[in-house]
Amino acid sequence: MTDDFASKLTQKITDAAIKPRSRLRFLASKSALWALTLLSGLIGSIAVATLIFYFIDKNRTGGRGFDEMPLDDFFEIVPYFWLASLLLATFSATIAFRATPRGFLWRPASLFALILASSAALGLILYTSGAGPLLNRGLADKIPSYARLIAVQDWRNTSPKAGRLVGESLGVTDSGQLVLRDFLGAQWLVTVVGAQQSLDNPIGSDDDVDIIGTIIGPNEFSAISITDWR
Amino acid sequence: MPALVEPSALSDQQLVRQALANPDDFADLIRRYEPRIRRYALRLGFQGSGQDDVMQDIFMHTWLNLNAYDPARPFAPWLYRIAYTQSMMALRKSRHSRAVISGEDADKFIAAFAAEGSAEQTRDIAHLKGELAQALASLAEKPRAVLILRYLEDNAYLEIAEVLHIPTGTVATLIHRSLRDLKLILTRSGVASIDHWTLP
């Protein structure tokens, strides 16, 4: 009976030339699952860094919204991507690495928490290391179309009549006024005495700053608050 | 010319390697595991042509996925995993399956259970051979499969975890729940002597 079944089945396999699925196929599917998990972790960390930036920036500037930033559409939807990718990552991680040499140690809930925590940690590192501005500057230097895109968004933000002056610092006069060239190219003298300043470092030449205040004369502006631009 | 080695002298991993090199050698692997898997299928509720069909599905699936087997891990739980999933799929499709738990199985269950339960429980259950076989057969598919793996197929928790792809802690919970279901069936069928049982 036993021999009969084994021989019949093997005969059937040989006659129909049924071959086992290739090892490459299993490796590819496992690699794809790993890649999905890593991709999701990366998207998650970008989403976390974006959220941290959003809340800190809102605190500092009252909330500029993402419309004023490069790749704004991407950053606005990245948290949604993250939610979707988290589910995908949990699923792929459940299949890809819950089997360990010591057996099946990971429950989907533990994997979900692990991916969530690692995304949050990596996002925090991305934010604190200033990876965003660094990438932004790098892209602007290397890709002319990206630099133009940033320039357009920079221009959009410069509206002194509406109480906002954004541009590059050219230096400080002897009387303590800031000389600034806005992103539209106009030069301004800005009174900064008494203004609330939220700056990482004292303003130096070539620093980009974001100033809230009022026009007090031809090309003269009085600052209420000053923050770093981006 | 190298001397021929009897298949019984080869490890599972060696048989897998041989089968991948020569499909005819797959028969040796089938022969090694067919009795165990057939008995498992019977205990799950496959008889007659239904059993042949599911056996063919299991071993054909094994053949197709042989390259996915990791030789660093034991082969039996990997095969049981396939047997389990294929059987569950077939059971879901079939409405006529009826598990067959023999008196011998009931004895085996009692002996295995005795190792975990108290002496009093073992004494109680020893009198319930017939009822126990019936209760096991009428359990839902998953708890029955878990109890069969543990008490009739002699799998350790770690092996059951490999078969079901769950952590060992969850296996313990599943076994506990399955025993609770079994106890409930026995109580409902009028076996009052097990009311006071605490489960392992």
Short mmCIF file of C-alpha atoms in Angstrom, two decimals:
data_model
loop_
_atom_site.label_atom_id
_atom_site.label_comp_id
_atom_site.label_asym_id
_atom_site.label_seq_id
_atom_site.Cartn_x
_atom_site.Cartn_y
_atom_site.Cartn_z
CA MET A 1 0.00 0.00 0.00
CA THR A 2 2.77 2.35 1.06
CA ASP A 3 4.99 1.45 -1.86
CA ASP A 4 2.06 1.67 -4.19
CA PHE A 5 1.23 5.23 -3.20
CA ALA A 6 4.86 6.45 -3.27
CA SER A 7 5.59 4.80 -6.62
CA LYS A 8 2.36 6.01 -8.19
CA LEU A 9 2.90 9.59 -7.12
CA THR A 10 6.53 9.62 -8.20
CA GLN A 11 5.51 8.10 -11.52
CA LYS A 12 2.91 10.80 -11.95
CA ILE A 13 5.51 13.47 -11.21
CA THR A 14 7.96 11.96 -13.68
CA ASP A 15 5.37 11.42 -16.43
CA ALA A 16 4.03 14.95 -16.19
CA ALA A 17 7.57 16.32 -15.75
CA ILE A 18 6.42 18.28 -12.71
CA LYS A 19 9.39 20.15 -11.31
CA PRO A 20 9.74 21.75 -7.88
CA ARG A 21 9.45 25.53 -7.90
CA SER A 22 12.90 27.02 -8.23
CA ARG A 23 14.92 28.04 -5.21
CA LEU A 24 15.37 31.43 -6.83
CA ARG A 25 11.65 32.01 -6.73
CA PHE A 26 11.51 31.39 -2.97
CA LEU A 27 14.58 33.56 -2.44
CA ALA A 28 13.01 36.31 -4.54
CA SER A 29 9.74 36.22 -2.64
CA LYS A 30 11.56 36.24 0.70
CA SER A 31 13.79 39.10 -0.45
CA ALA A 32 10.72 41.00 -1.63
CA LEU A 33 9.17 40.59 1.82
CA TRP A 34 12.35 41.87 3.46
CA ALA A 35 12.54 44.78 1.02
CA LEU A 36 8.92 45.66 1.78
CA THR A 37 9.64 45.61 5.50
CA LEU A 38 12.70 47.85 5.11
CA LEU A 39 10.90 50.19 2.70
CA SER A 40 8.07 50.52 5.16
CA GLY A 41 10.52 51.30 7.96
CA LEU A 42 12.07 54.00 5.78
CA ILE A 43 8.72 55.52 4.84
CA GLY A 44 7.78 55.34 8.51
CA SER A 45 10.91 57.20 9.59
CA ILE A 46 10.34 59.93 6.97
CA ALA A 47 6.75 60.23 8.16
CA VAL A 48 7.87 60.51 11.79
CA ALA A 49 10.54 63.09 10.91
CA THR A 50 7.90 65.06 8.96
CA LEU A 51 5.47 64.95 11.87
CA ILE A 52 8.16 66.09 14.33
CA PHE A 53 9.08 68.91 11.97
CA TYR A 54 5.43 69.86 11.52
CA PHE A 55 4.72 70.12 15.25
CA ILE A 56 7.96 71.92 16.14
CA ASP A 57 7.59 74.28 13.19
CA LYS A 58 3.97 74.97 14.12
CA ASN A 59 5.06 75.85 17.62
CA ARG A 60 7.70 78.22 16.30
CA THR A 61 5.95 79.90 13.40
CA GLY A 62 2.30 79.35 14.13
CA GLY A 63 2.08 76.76 11.37
CA ARG A 64 3.20 77.47 7.84
CA GLY A 65 1.59 74.39 6.38
CA PHE A 66 3.27 72.12 3.89
CA ASP A 67 2.34 74.22 0.88
CA GLU A 68 5.38 76.35 1.48
CA MET A 69 7.85 73.50 1.29
CA PRO A 70 9.45 71.57 -1.50
CA LEU A 71 7.74 68.27 -2.29
CA ASP A 72 4.80 69.48 -0.19
CA ASP A 73 2.36 67.04 -1.77
CA PHE A 74 4.59 64.13 -0.85
CA PHE A 75 5.04 65.23 2.76
CA GLU A 76 1.32 65.83 3.20
CA ILE A 77 0.45 62.29 2.23
CA VAL A 78 3.47 60.49 3.68
CA PRO A 79 1.73 59.67 7.01
CA TYR A 80 -1.06 57.93 5.08
CA PHE A 81 1.54 55.99 3.12
CA TRP A 82 3.06 55.09 6.42
CA LEU A 83 -0.16 53.65 7.82
CA ALA A 84 -0.61 51.53 4.71
CA SER A 85 3.02 50.49 4.67
CA LEU A 86 2.91 49.61 8.39
CA LEU A 87 0.21 47.05 7.72
CA LEU A 88 2.11 45.77 4.72
CA ALA A 89 5.33 45.60 6.73
CA THR A 90 3.67 43.73 9.58
CA PHE A 91 2.31 41.23 7.10
CA SER A 92 5.61 40.79 5.27
CA ALA A 93 7.64 40.72 8.49
CA THR A 94 5.29 38.10 9.90
CA ILE A 95 6.15 35.87 6.97
CA ALA A 96 9.75 36.93 6.44
CA PHE A 97 11.37 36.86 9.84
CA ARG A 98 9.13 35.58 12.57
CA ALA A 99 10.72 32.17 12.05
CA THR A 100 13.96 32.28 13.99
CA PRO A 101 16.50 29.52 14.63
CA ARG A 102 14.83 29.12 18.03
CA GLY A 103 11.35 28.75 16.53
CA PHE A 104 8.50 31.16 15.95
CA LEU A 105 9.10 33.87 18.50
CA TRP A 106 7.28 36.88 17.09
CA ARG A 107 3.58 37.54 17.23
CA PRO A 108 2.22 39.93 14.57
CA ALA A 109 1.37 42.40 17.36
CA SER A 110 4.99 42.35 18.63
CA LEU A 111 6.28 42.83 15.09
CA PHE A 112 3.89 45.74 14.58
CA ALA A 113 5.18 47.37 17.78
CA LEU A 114 8.80 46.71 16.78
CA ILE A 115 8.36 48.28 13.33
CA LEU A 116 6.51 51.23 14.87
CA ALA A 117 9.24 51.79 17.46
CA SER A 118 12.09 51.49 14.96
CA SER A 119 10.35 53.91 12.57
CA ALA A 120 9.91 56.40 15.41
CA ALA A 121 13.56 56.06 16.48
CA LEU A 122 14.90 56.39 12.95
CA GLY A 123 12.56 59.34 12.30
CA LEU A 124 13.89 61.09 15.38
CA ILE A 125 17.46 60.51 14.19
CA LEU A 126 16.58 61.82 10.72
CA TYR A 127 15.06 64.96 12.22
CA THR A 128 17.78 65.72 14.75
CA SER A 129 20.59 65.05 12.29
CA GLY A 130 19.13 67.63 9.91
CA ALA A 131 18.93 65.10 7.09
CA GLY A 132 15.99 66.98 5.49
CA PRO A 133 17.66 70.36 4.96
CA LEU A 134 20.88 68.58 3.98
CA LEU A 135 19.07 66.58 1.32
CA ASN A 136 17.19 69.67 0.22
CA ARG A 137 20.38 71.65 -0.31
CA GLY A 138 22.08 68.71 -1.98
CA LEU A 139 19.20 68.20 -4.40
CA ALA A 140 19.02 71.92 -5.16
CA ASP A 141 22.75 71.98 -5.93
CA LYS A 142 22.65 68.94 -8.18
CA ILE A 143 19.25 69.19 -9.87
CA PRO A 144 18.44 72.52 -11.54
CA SER A 145 14.72 71.74 -11.88
CA TYR A 146 14.54 71.05 -8.13
CA ALA A 147 16.36 74.32 -7.41
CA ARG A 148 13.79 76.16 -9.58
CA LEU A 149 10.95 74.42 -7.72
CA ILE A 150 12.36 75.60 -4.39
CA ALA A 151 12.86 79.10 -5.75
CA VAL A 152 9.20 79.28 -6.84
CA GLN A 153 8.11 78.22 -3.37
CA ASP A 154 10.50 80.69 -1.76
CA TRP A 155 9.04 83.53 -3.84
CA ARG A 156 5.55 82.50 -2.88
CA ASN A 157 6.42 82.93 0.78
CA THR A 158 7.79 86.42 0.46
CA SER A 159 4.92 88.82 1.01
CA PRO A 160 6.08 91.83 3.07
CA LYS A 161 2.75 93.60 2.58
CA ALA A 162 1.04 90.69 4.29
CA GLY A 163 3.56 90.94 7.14
CA ARG A 164 6.07 88.29 6.14
CA LEU A 165 9.58 88.78 4.86
CA VAL A 166 11.64 85.79 3.89
CA GLY A 167 15.12 86.02 2.45
CA GLU A 168 18.86 85.88 2.81
CA SER A 169 20.75 87.90 5.40
CA LEU A 170 23.47 90.09 3.92
CA GLY A 171 24.81 91.41 7.23
CA VAL A 172 24.07 93.78 10.08
CA THR A 173 24.53 97.58 9.96
CA ASP A 174 26.35 99.56 12.66
CA SER A 175 22.98 100.66 14.02
CA GLY A 176 22.04 97.00 14.47
CA GLN A 177 19.62 96.73 11.55
CA LEU A 178 19.59 93.58 9.52
CA VAL A 179 20.23 93.91 5.80
CA LEU A 180 18.19 91.33 3.97
CA ARG A 181 17.58 90.41 0.36
CA ASP A 182 14.19 88.79 -0.02
CA PHE A 183 13.62 85.87 -2.37
CA LEU A 184 12.14 88.27 -4.94
CA GLY A 185 15.46 90.10 -5.04
CA ALA A 186 14.52 93.31 -3.17
CA GLN A 187 16.82 94.59 -0.43
CA TRP A 188 15.42 95.52 2.99
CA LEU A 189 16.57 97.12 6.21
CA VAL A 190 15.00 95.26 9.08
CA THR A 191 14.72 96.58 12.64
CA VAL A 192 15.21 93.55 14.85
CA VAL A 193 15.50 95.15 18.28
CA GLY A 194 12.81 93.79 20.61
CA ALA A 195 11.81 91.04 18.14
CA GLN A 196 11.25 87.56 19.48
CA GLN A 197 14.01 85.41 18.07
CA SER A 198 13.87 81.61 17.65
CA LEU A 199 17.16 80.91 15.96
CA ASP A 200 19.49 77.98 16.23
CA ASN A 201 22.48 80.36 15.89
CA PRO A 202 22.94 84.15 15.74
CA ILE A 203 22.15 85.46 12.24
CA GLY A 204 25.19 85.50 10.02
CA SER A 205 25.73 86.44 6.40
CA ASP A 206 24.06 84.12 3.88
CA ASP A 207 21.64 82.73 6.50
CA ASP A 208 18.06 82.42 5.32
CA VAL A 209 15.56 83.87 7.80
CA ASP A 210 11.80 84.11 8.12
CA ILE A 211 10.54 87.37 9.62
CA ILE A 212 7.04 88.29 10.75
CA GLY A 213 6.40 92.01 11.16
CA THR A 214 5.26 95.19 9.33
CA ILE A 215 6.50 97.55 6.64
CA ILE A 216 7.55 100.86 8.26
CA GLY A 217 8.92 102.64 5.21
CA PRO A 218 10.22 102.14 1.67
CA ASN A 219 12.15 98.88 1.88
CA GLU A 220 12.16 99.07 5.67
CA PHE A 221 10.61 96.43 7.84
CA SER A 222 10.13 96.10 11.59
CA ALA A 223 10.39 92.52 12.91
CA ILE A 224 8.09 91.03 15.55
CA SER A 225 9.55 87.53 15.34
CA ILE A 226 12.52 85.99 13.56
CA THR A 227 13.08 82.31 12.86
CA ASP A 228 15.41 80.29 10.69
CA TRP A 229 14.03 79.67 7.24
CA ARG A 230 13.40 75.92 6.98
CA MET B 1 31.54 3.30 -8.14
CA PRO B 2 30.18 4.42 -4.76
CA ALA B 3 28.34 1.84 -2.71
CA LEU B 4 24.55 2.21 -2.64
CA VAL B 5 23.27 3.45 0.69
CA GLU B 6 19.93 2.23 1.99
CA PRO B 7 17.43 5.12 2.17
CA SER B 8 16.71 4.19 5.78
CA ALA B 9 20.33 5.04 6.60
CA LEU B 10 19.99 8.55 5.20
CA SER B 11 18.83 11.62 7.06
CA ASP B 12 15.76 13.58 5.95
CA GLN B 13 18.02 16.31 4.62
CA GLN B 14 19.98 13.82 2.53
CA LEU B 15 16.76 12.35 1.14
CA VAL B 16 15.54 15.83 0.20
CA ARG B 17 18.83 16.55 -1.58
CA GLN B 18 18.58 13.25 -3.47
CA ALA B 19 14.96 13.88 -4.43
CA LEU B 20 15.87 17.30 -5.83
CA ALA B 21 18.60 15.69 -7.90
CA ASN B 22 16.46 12.78 -9.03
CA PRO B 23 12.63 12.91 -8.82
CA ASP B 24 12.43 9.10 -8.54
CA ASP B 25 14.16 9.34 -5.16
CA PHE B 26 11.26 11.40 -3.85
CA ALA B 27 9.54 8.04 -3.36
CA ASP B 28 11.97 7.29 -0.50
CA LEU B 29 10.92 10.44 1.30
CA ILE B 30 7.24 9.60 0.75
CA ARG B 31 7.76 6.06 2.04
CA ARG B 32 9.40 7.36 5.20
CA TYR B 33 6.55 9.69 6.11
CA GLU B 34 3.48 8.24 4.42
CA PRO B 35 2.30 6.06 7.37
CA ARG B 36 2.53 8.96 9.83
CA ILE B 37 0.86 11.47 7.54
CA ARG B 38 -1.84 8.96 6.54
CA ARG B 39 -2.61 8.28 10.20
CA TYR B 40 -2.69 12.03 10.86
CA ALA B 41 -5.12 12.51 7.94
CA LEU B 42 -7.33 9.70 9.25
CA ARG B 43 -7.40 11.25 12.72
CA LEU B 44 -8.35 14.58 11.16
CA GLY B 45 -11.28 12.97 9.38
CA PHE B 46 -10.08 11.74 5.98
CA GLN B 47 -11.08 8.25 4.94
CA GLY B 48 -11.29 6.24 1.71
CA SER B 49 -10.83 8.22 -1.49
CA GLY B 50 -10.91 11.49 0.46
CA GLN B 51 -7.83 10.34 2.31
CA ASP B 52 -6.05 9.39 -0.92
CA ASP B 53 -6.89 12.79 -2.39
CA VAL B 54 -5.58 14.72 0.57
CA MET B 55 -2.44 12.52 0.75
CA GLN B 56 -1.76 13.26 -2.89
CA ASP B 57 -2.30 16.98 -2.30
CA ILE B 58 0.06 16.94 0.67
CA PHE B 59 2.92 15.15 -1.06
CA MET B 60 2.46 16.96 -4.37
CA HIS B 61 2.61 20.24 -2.46
CA THR B 62 5.69 18.97 -0.67
CA TRP B 63 7.32 18.18 -4.01
CA LEU B 64 6.47 21.54 -5.54
CA ASN B 65 7.84 23.41 -2.53
CA LEU B 66 10.83 21.20 -1.80
CA ASN B 67 13.23 24.03 -2.63
CA ALA B 68 11.64 26.15 0.08
CA TYR B 69 12.67 23.67 2.75
CA ASP B 70 15.54 24.95 4.89
CA PRO B 71 17.87 21.99 5.63
CA ALA B 72 19.01 23.70 8.82
CA ARG B 73 15.58 23.02 10.32
CA PRO B 74 13.94 19.65 11.02
CA PHE B 75 12.00 18.19 8.10
CA ALA B 76 9.08 16.58 9.96
CA PRO B 77 7.48 19.81 11.27
CA TRP B 78 7.90 21.35 7.81
CA LEU B 79 6.03 18.41 6.27
CA TYR B 80 3.41 18.45 9.02
CA ARG B 81 2.88 22.15 8.28
CA ILE B 82 1.98 21.26 4.70
CA ALA B 83 -0.16 18.35 5.89
CA TYR B 84 -1.93 20.63 8.35
CA THR B 85 -2.68 23.43 5.86
CA GLN B 86 -3.73 21.08 3.06
CA SER B 87 -5.94 19.08 5.44
CA MET B 88 -7.58 22.19 6.87
CA MET B 89 -8.27 23.47 3.36
CA ALA B 90 -9.75 20.14 2.34
CA LEU B 91 -11.82 19.92 5.54
CA ARG B 92 -13.27 23.37 4.90
CA LYS B 93 -14.37 22.26 1.44
CA SER B 94 -15.72 18.90 2.53
CA ARG B 95 -18.85 18.68 4.64
CA HIS B 96 -18.81 14.91 4.95
CA SER B 97 -15.55 14.34 6.79
CA ARG B 98 -15.73 12.54 10.09
CA ALA B 99 -12.72 12.19 12.31
CA VAL B 100 -11.78 8.66 13.27
CA ILE B 101 -10.30 8.35 16.74
CA SER B 102 -9.75 4.69 17.49
CA GLY B 103 -9.73 3.05 20.91
CA GLU B 104 -5.99 2.72 20.50
CA ASP B 105 -5.77 6.47 19.92
CA ALA B 106 -7.86 7.06 23.02
CA ASP B 107 -5.42 4.87 25.00
CA LYS B 108 -2.50 6.82 23.61
CA PHE B 109 -4.18 10.09 24.44
CA ILE B 110 -4.82 8.91 27.99
CA ALA B 111 -1.21 7.81 28.40
CA ALA B 112 0.13 11.09 27.04
CA PHE B 113 -2.33 13.11 29.06
CA ALA B 114 -1.35 11.19 32.17
CA ALA B 115 2.15 12.62 31.90
CA GLU B 116 0.72 16.13 32.32
CA GLY B 117 -2.43 15.66 34.40
CA SER B 118 -2.77 14.66 38.03
CA ALA B 119 -3.07 11.03 39.12
CA GLU B 120 -6.73 11.59 39.94
CA GLN B 121 -7.41 13.02 36.48
CA THR B 122 -5.60 10.12 34.86
CA ARG B 123 -7.73 7.67 36.84
CA ASP B 124 -10.89 9.54 35.82
CA ILE B 125 -10.01 9.70 32.17
CA ALA B 126 -8.95 6.06 32.03
CA HIS B 127 -12.59 5.10 32.52
CA LEU B 128 -13.72 7.29 29.66
CA LYS B 129 -12.01 5.65 26.70
CA GLY B 130 -15.12 5.40 24.54
CA GLU B 131 -16.46 8.83 25.46
CA LEU B 132 -13.04 10.38 24.97
CA ALA B 133 -12.65 8.98 21.45
CA GLN B 134 -16.09 10.33 20.58
CA ALA B 135 -15.42 13.72 22.17
CA LEU B 136 -12.09 14.05 20.35
CA ALA B 137 -13.77 13.19 17.06
CA SER B 138 -16.49 15.76 17.59
CA LEU B 139 -14.12 18.62 18.48
CA ALA B 140 -13.86 21.50 16.01
CA GLU B 141 -11.14 21.10 13.35
CA LYS B 142 -8.46 23.34 14.82
CA PRO B 143 -8.57 22.23 18.48
CA ARG B 144 -8.72 18.62 17.31
CA ALA B 145 -5.71 19.14 15.05
CA VAL B 146 -3.77 20.71 17.94
CA LEU B 147 -4.58 17.92 20.40
CA ILE B 148 -3.77 15.26 17.81
CA LEU B 149 -0.40 16.89 17.15
CA ARG B 150 0.36 17.04 20.85
CA TYR B 151 -1.03 13.81 22.30
CA LEU B 152 -1.30 11.42 19.34
CA GLU B 153 1.53 12.48 17.03
CA ASP B 154 3.89 13.05 19.97
CA ASN B 155 5.01 16.50 18.89
CA ALA B 156 6.77 18.76 21.36
CA TYR B 157 5.54 22.34 21.82
CA LEU B 158 8.40 23.63 19.68
CA GLU B 159 7.46 21.27 16.84
CA ILE B 160 3.78 22.25 17.04
CA ALA B 161 4.91 25.88 16.91
CA GLU B 162 6.77 25.05 13.68
CA VAL B 163 3.70 23.35 12.23
CA LEU B 164 1.26 26.11 13.13
CA HIS B 165 3.76 28.98 12.66
CA ILE B 166 3.05 30.44 16.06
CA PRO B 167 5.19 31.11 19.16
CA THR B 168 5.46 28.27 21.69
CA GLY B 169 3.61 30.34 24.29
CA THR B 170 0.63 30.49 21.94
CA VAL B 171 0.83 26.71 21.47
CA ALA B 172 0.40 26.28 25.24
CA THR B 173 -2.64 28.57 25.15
CA LEU B 174 -4.11 26.70 22.18
CA ILE B 175 -3.66 23.33 23.87
CA HIS B 176 -5.23 24.65 27.06
CA ARG B 177 -8.23 25.98 25.12
CA SER B 178 -8.56 22.76 23.13
CA LEU B 179 -8.55 20.70 26.34
CA ARG B 180 -11.15 23.05 27.79
CA ASP B 181 -13.33 22.44 24.70
CA LEU B 182 -12.82 18.69 25.10
CA LYS B 183 -13.77 18.88 28.76
CA LEU B 184 -16.89 20.84 27.83
CA ILE B 185 -17.96 18.17 25.33
CA LEU B 186 -17.38 15.43 27.89
CA THR B 187 -19.32 17.32 30.56
CA ARG B 188 -22.21 17.97 28.17
CA SER B 189 -22.36 14.31 27.29
CA GLY B 190 -22.98 13.54 30.96
CA VAL B 191 -19.50 12.72 32.21
CA ALA B 192 -19.69 14.43 35.59
CA SER B 193 -16.50 13.02 37.08
CA ILE B 194 -14.32 15.59 35.31
CA ASP B 195 -16.10 18.70 36.56
CA HIS B 196 -13.34 19.48 39.05
CA TRP B 197 -10.46 19.05 36.62
CA THR B 198 -7.87 21.75 36.30
CA LEU B 199 -6.23 21.70 32.89
CA PRO B 200 -2.47 21.71 32.19
#
